[in-house]
Amino acid sequence: MVKIMSIEKEQPRETLEETVTRLAELSPLKYDQVRKTESKKLNIRISTLDDEVQKARCVSNNEKPSAVEELEPFDESLSTDELLTEISNQLSRHVFLPAGAITALSLWCLGTFSMNAWQLWPKCLITSPEKRCGKTTLVE
């Protein structure tokens, strides 16, 4: 009796660059599912893999990687009153401030978008003797 043994060729292993390129082509949801496994296979931290995949995505889209989000300009007319009301409402939801401070802070926030037109613009000092009143939340 003769045994026929098939010799399977071993698939060439993917290089690190090829793996990153393959992962960059995945959808964000699919990438999130496989990133932990892939980082273990490559013996690198997940954060390092995330950074490299993000760079590869930018290169494939001919974008320059940036730490700042690029926003689309708002194309409709906007009422300053509505904008100030919305800013005040958002601040009121997250920060405890004395009477009148919400209005002052809303105006200051709105003014920061046109501060290049002014030679002087006041700085906003945020202090409070109360703990957990929202100072850090306000700054963020």
Short mmCIF file of the C-alpha atoms (twelve columns), coordinates in Angstrom:
data_MODEL
# 
_entry.id   MODEL 
# 
loop_
_atom_site.group_PDB 
_atom_site.id 
_atom_site.type_symbol 
_atom_site.label_atom_id 
_atom_site.label_alt_id 
_atom_site.label_comp_id 
_atom_site.label_asym_id 
_atom_site.label_seq_id 
_atom_site.Cartn_x 
_atom_site.Cartn_y 
_atom_site.Cartn_z 
_atom_site.pdbx_PDB_model_num 
ATOM 1   C CA . MET A 1   0.000   0.000  0.000  1 
ATOM 2   C CA . VAL A 2   1.354   3.378  -0.996 1 
ATOM 3   C CA . LYS A 3   0.549   6.474  0.993  1 
ATOM 4   C CA . ILE A 4   0.243   9.643  -0.942 1 
ATOM 5   C CA . MET A 5   1.152   12.616 1.121  1 
ATOM 6   C CA . SER A 6   0.332   16.010 -0.092 1 
ATOM 7   C CA . ILE A 7   2.810   18.683 0.668  1 
ATOM 8   C CA . GLU A 8   1.031   21.884 1.359  1 
ATOM 9   C CA . LYS A 9   2.976   24.992 0.785  1 
ATOM 10  C CA . GLU A 10  3.088   27.188 3.826  1 
ATOM 11  C CA . GLN A 11  1.441   30.506 3.193  1 
ATOM 12  C CA . PRO A 12  3.902   33.361 3.418  1 
ATOM 13  C CA . ARG A 13  3.390   35.381 6.577  1 
ATOM 14  C CA . GLU A 14  2.046   38.863 6.282  1 
ATOM 15  C CA . THR A 15  4.531   41.643 7.013  1 
ATOM 16  C CA . LEU A 16  3.755   44.261 9.622  1 
ATOM 17  C CA . GLU A 17  3.119   46.886 6.942  1 
ATOM 18  C CA . GLU A 18  0.797   44.566 5.024  1 
ATOM 19  C CA . THR A 19  -1.164  43.824 8.194  1 
ATOM 20  C CA . VAL A 20  -1.575  47.521 8.971  1 
ATOM 21  C CA . THR A 21  -2.700  48.199 5.396  1 
ATOM 22  C CA . ARG A 22  -5.214  45.342 5.555  1 
ATOM 23  C CA . LEU A 23  -6.578  46.592 8.880  1 
ATOM 24  C CA . ALA A 24  -6.840  50.153 7.567  1 
ATOM 25  C CA . GLU A 25  -9.164  48.924 4.827  1 
ATOM 26  C CA . LEU A 26  -11.616 47.476 7.372  1 
ATOM 27  C CA . SER A 27  -14.658 49.387 8.536  1 
ATOM 28  C CA . PRO A 28  -14.280 50.972 11.988 1 
ATOM 29  C CA . LEU A 29  -16.668 48.407 13.503 1 
ATOM 30  C CA . LYS A 30  -14.867 45.422 11.995 1 
ATOM 31  C CA . TYR A 31  -11.477 46.859 12.982 1 
ATOM 32  C CA . ASP A 32  -12.670 47.276 16.574 1 
ATOM 33  C CA . GLN A 33  -13.568 43.575 16.655 1 
ATOM 34  C CA . VAL A 34  -10.132 42.363 15.508 1 
ATOM 35  C CA . ARG A 35  -7.711  44.974 16.875 1 
ATOM 36  C CA . LYS A 36  -6.995  43.192 20.166 1 
ATOM 37  C CA . THR A 37  -6.295  39.855 18.486 1 
ATOM 38  C CA . GLU A 38  -4.148  41.451 15.797 1 
ATOM 39  C CA . SER A 39  -2.095  43.432 18.316 1 
ATOM 40  C CA . LYS A 40  -1.352  40.212 20.220 1 
ATOM 41  C CA . LYS A 41  -0.298  38.480 16.995 1 
ATOM 42  C CA . LEU A 42  2.004   41.371 16.143 1 
ATOM 43  C CA . ASN A 43  3.262   41.655 19.726 1 
ATOM 44  C CA . ILE A 44  2.539   45.387 19.934 1 
ATOM 45  C CA . ARG A 45  0.318   47.548 22.129 1 
ATOM 46  C CA . ILE A 46  -3.232  48.187 20.952 1 
ATOM 47  C CA . SER A 47  -2.653  51.956 21.063 1 
ATOM 48  C CA . THR A 48  0.367   51.606 18.760 1 
ATOM 49  C CA . LEU A 49  -1.663  49.546 16.308 1 
ATOM 50  C CA . ASP A 50  -4.484  52.116 16.443 1 
ATOM 51  C CA . ASP A 51  -2.038  54.935 15.636 1 
ATOM 52  C CA . GLU A 52  -0.507  53.068 12.703 1 
ATOM 53  C CA . VAL A 53  -3.902  52.093 11.277 1 
ATOM 54  C CA . GLN A 54  -5.064  55.720 11.551 1 
ATOM 55  C CA . LYS A 55  -1.936  56.883 9.696  1 
ATOM 56  C CA . ALA A 56  -2.518  54.265 6.993  1 
ATOM 57  C CA . ARG A 57  -6.141  55.375 6.602  1 
ATOM 58  C CA . CYS A 58  -5.025  58.980 6.166  1 
ATOM 59  C CA . VAL A 59  -2.437  57.971 3.566  1 
ATOM 60  C CA . SER A 60  -4.976  55.887 1.628  1 
ATOM 61  C CA . ASN A 61  -7.378  58.864 1.612  1 
ATOM 62  C CA . ASN A 62  -4.565  61.299 0.724  1 
ATOM 63  C CA . GLU A 63  -5.171  63.147 3.980  1 
ATOM 64  C CA . LYS A 64  -2.620  64.601 6.318  1 
ATOM 65  C CA . PRO A 65  -2.980  63.200 9.853  1 
ATOM 66  C CA . SER A 66  -4.139  65.900 12.229 1 
ATOM 67  C CA . ALA A 67  -4.853  66.120 15.931 1 
ATOM 68  C CA . VAL A 68  -7.516  68.725 15.214 1 
ATOM 69  C CA . GLU A 69  -10.878 67.769 13.778 1 
ATOM 70  C CA . GLU A 70  -11.710 69.616 10.567 1 
ATOM 71  C CA . LEU A 71  -15.237 70.971 10.687 1 
ATOM 72  C CA . GLU A 72  -17.552 71.937 7.872  1 
ATOM 73  C CA . PRO A 73  -18.767 75.542 7.999  1 
ATOM 74  C CA . PHE A 74  -22.415 76.009 8.918  1 
ATOM 75  C CA . ASP A 75  -24.141 77.015 5.679  1 
ATOM 76  C CA . GLU A 76  -27.406 78.402 7.085  1 
ATOM 77  C CA . SER A 77  -27.990 81.775 8.682  1 
ATOM 78  C CA . LEU A 78  -27.881 81.705 12.451 1 
ATOM 79  C CA . SER A 79  -29.485 83.997 14.970 1 
ATOM 80  C CA . THR A 80  -27.043 85.247 17.604 1 
ATOM 81  C CA . ASP A 81  -29.864 85.160 20.142 1 
ATOM 82  C CA . GLU A 82  -30.552 81.480 19.392 1 
ATOM 83  C CA . LEU A 83  -26.853 80.671 19.590 1 
ATOM 84  C CA . LEU A 84  -26.431 82.432 22.949 1 
ATOM 85  C CA . THR A 85  -29.522 80.677 24.290 1 
ATOM 86  C CA . GLU A 86  -28.153 77.292 23.197 1 
ATOM 87  C CA . ILE A 87  -24.735 77.999 24.749 1 
ATOM 88  C CA . SER A 88  -26.424 79.100 27.992 1 
ATOM 89  C CA . ASN A 89  -28.601 75.986 28.068 1 
ATOM 90  C CA . GLN A 90  -25.610 73.688 27.541 1 
ATOM 91  C CA . LEU A 91  -23.595 75.445 30.241 1 
ATOM 92  C CA . SER A 92  -26.528 75.281 32.670 1 
ATOM 93  C CA . ARG A 93  -26.804 71.528 32.173 1 
ATOM 94  C CA . HIS A 94  -23.180 70.857 33.150 1 
ATOM 95  C CA . VAL A 95  -21.937 73.650 35.426 1 
ATOM 96  C CA . PHE A 96  -23.206 75.337 38.590 1 
ATOM 97  C CA . LEU A 97  -22.645 79.087 38.318 1 
ATOM 98  C CA . PRO A 98  -23.912 82.118 40.219 1 
ATOM 99  C CA . ALA A 99  -26.634 84.340 38.759 1 
ATOM 100 C CA . GLY A 100 -25.430 86.291 35.733 1 
ATOM 101 C CA . ALA A 101 -22.329 84.152 35.248 1 
ATOM 102 C CA . ILE A 102 -24.020 81.945 32.637 1 
ATOM 103 C CA . THR A 103 -24.815 85.017 30.536 1 
ATOM 104 C CA . ALA A 104 -21.304 86.440 30.944 1 
ATOM 105 C CA . LEU A 105 -19.684 83.114 30.082 1 
ATOM 106 C CA . SER A 106 -21.967 82.615 27.065 1 
ATOM 107 C CA . LEU A 107 -20.984 86.037 25.738 1 
ATOM 108 C CA . TRP A 108 -17.307 85.290 26.406 1 
ATOM 109 C CA . CYS A 109 -17.563 81.969 24.504 1 
ATOM 110 C CA . LEU A 110 -19.240 83.675 21.561 1 
ATOM 111 C CA . GLY A 111 -16.622 86.429 21.596 1 
ATOM 112 C CA . THR A 112 -13.726 83.979 21.404 1 
ATOM 113 C CA . PHE A 113 -14.723 83.162 17.827 1 
ATOM 114 C CA . SER A 114 -14.130 86.762 16.764 1 
ATOM 115 C CA . MET A 115 -11.270 87.635 19.099 1 
ATOM 116 C CA . ASN A 116 -8.842  88.134 16.202 1 
ATOM 117 C CA . ALA A 117 -10.803 91.284 15.346 1 
ATOM 118 C CA . TRP A 118 -9.966  92.799 18.745 1 
ATOM 119 C CA . GLN A 119 -6.627  94.054 19.996 1 
ATOM 120 C CA . LEU A 120 -7.486  92.996 23.539 1 
ATOM 121 C CA . TRP A 121 -9.649  90.154 24.718 1 
ATOM 122 C CA . PRO A 122 -10.245 89.325 28.383 1 
ATOM 123 C CA . LYS A 123 -9.043  86.036 29.768 1 
ATOM 124 C CA . CYS A 124 -11.546 83.912 31.611 1 
ATOM 125 C CA . LEU A 125 -10.393 82.878 35.095 1 
ATOM 126 C CA . ILE A 126 -12.345 79.940 36.442 1 
ATOM 127 C CA . THR A 127 -12.130 79.527 40.208 1 
ATOM 128 C CA . SER A 128 -14.433 78.318 42.941 1 
ATOM 129 C CA . PRO A 129 -14.108 77.348 46.599 1 
ATOM 130 C CA . GLU A 130 -16.682 74.610 45.950 1 
ATOM 131 C CA . LYS A 131 -15.446 71.176 44.931 1 
ATOM 132 C CA . ARG A 132 -17.124 69.261 42.104 1 
ATOM 133 C CA . CYS A 133 -18.994 72.308 40.797 1 
ATOM 134 C CA . GLY A 134 -17.990 71.745 37.152 1 
ATOM 135 C CA . LYS A 135 -14.776 73.786 36.767 1 
ATOM 136 C CA . THR A 136 -12.971 71.055 34.833 1 
ATOM 137 C CA . THR A 137 -16.081 70.294 32.781 1 
ATOM 138 C CA . LEU A 138 -16.340 73.965 31.863 1 
ATOM 139 C CA . VAL A 139 -12.709 74.138 30.742 1 
ATOM 140 C CA . GLU A 140 -13.101 71.015 28.605 1 
# 
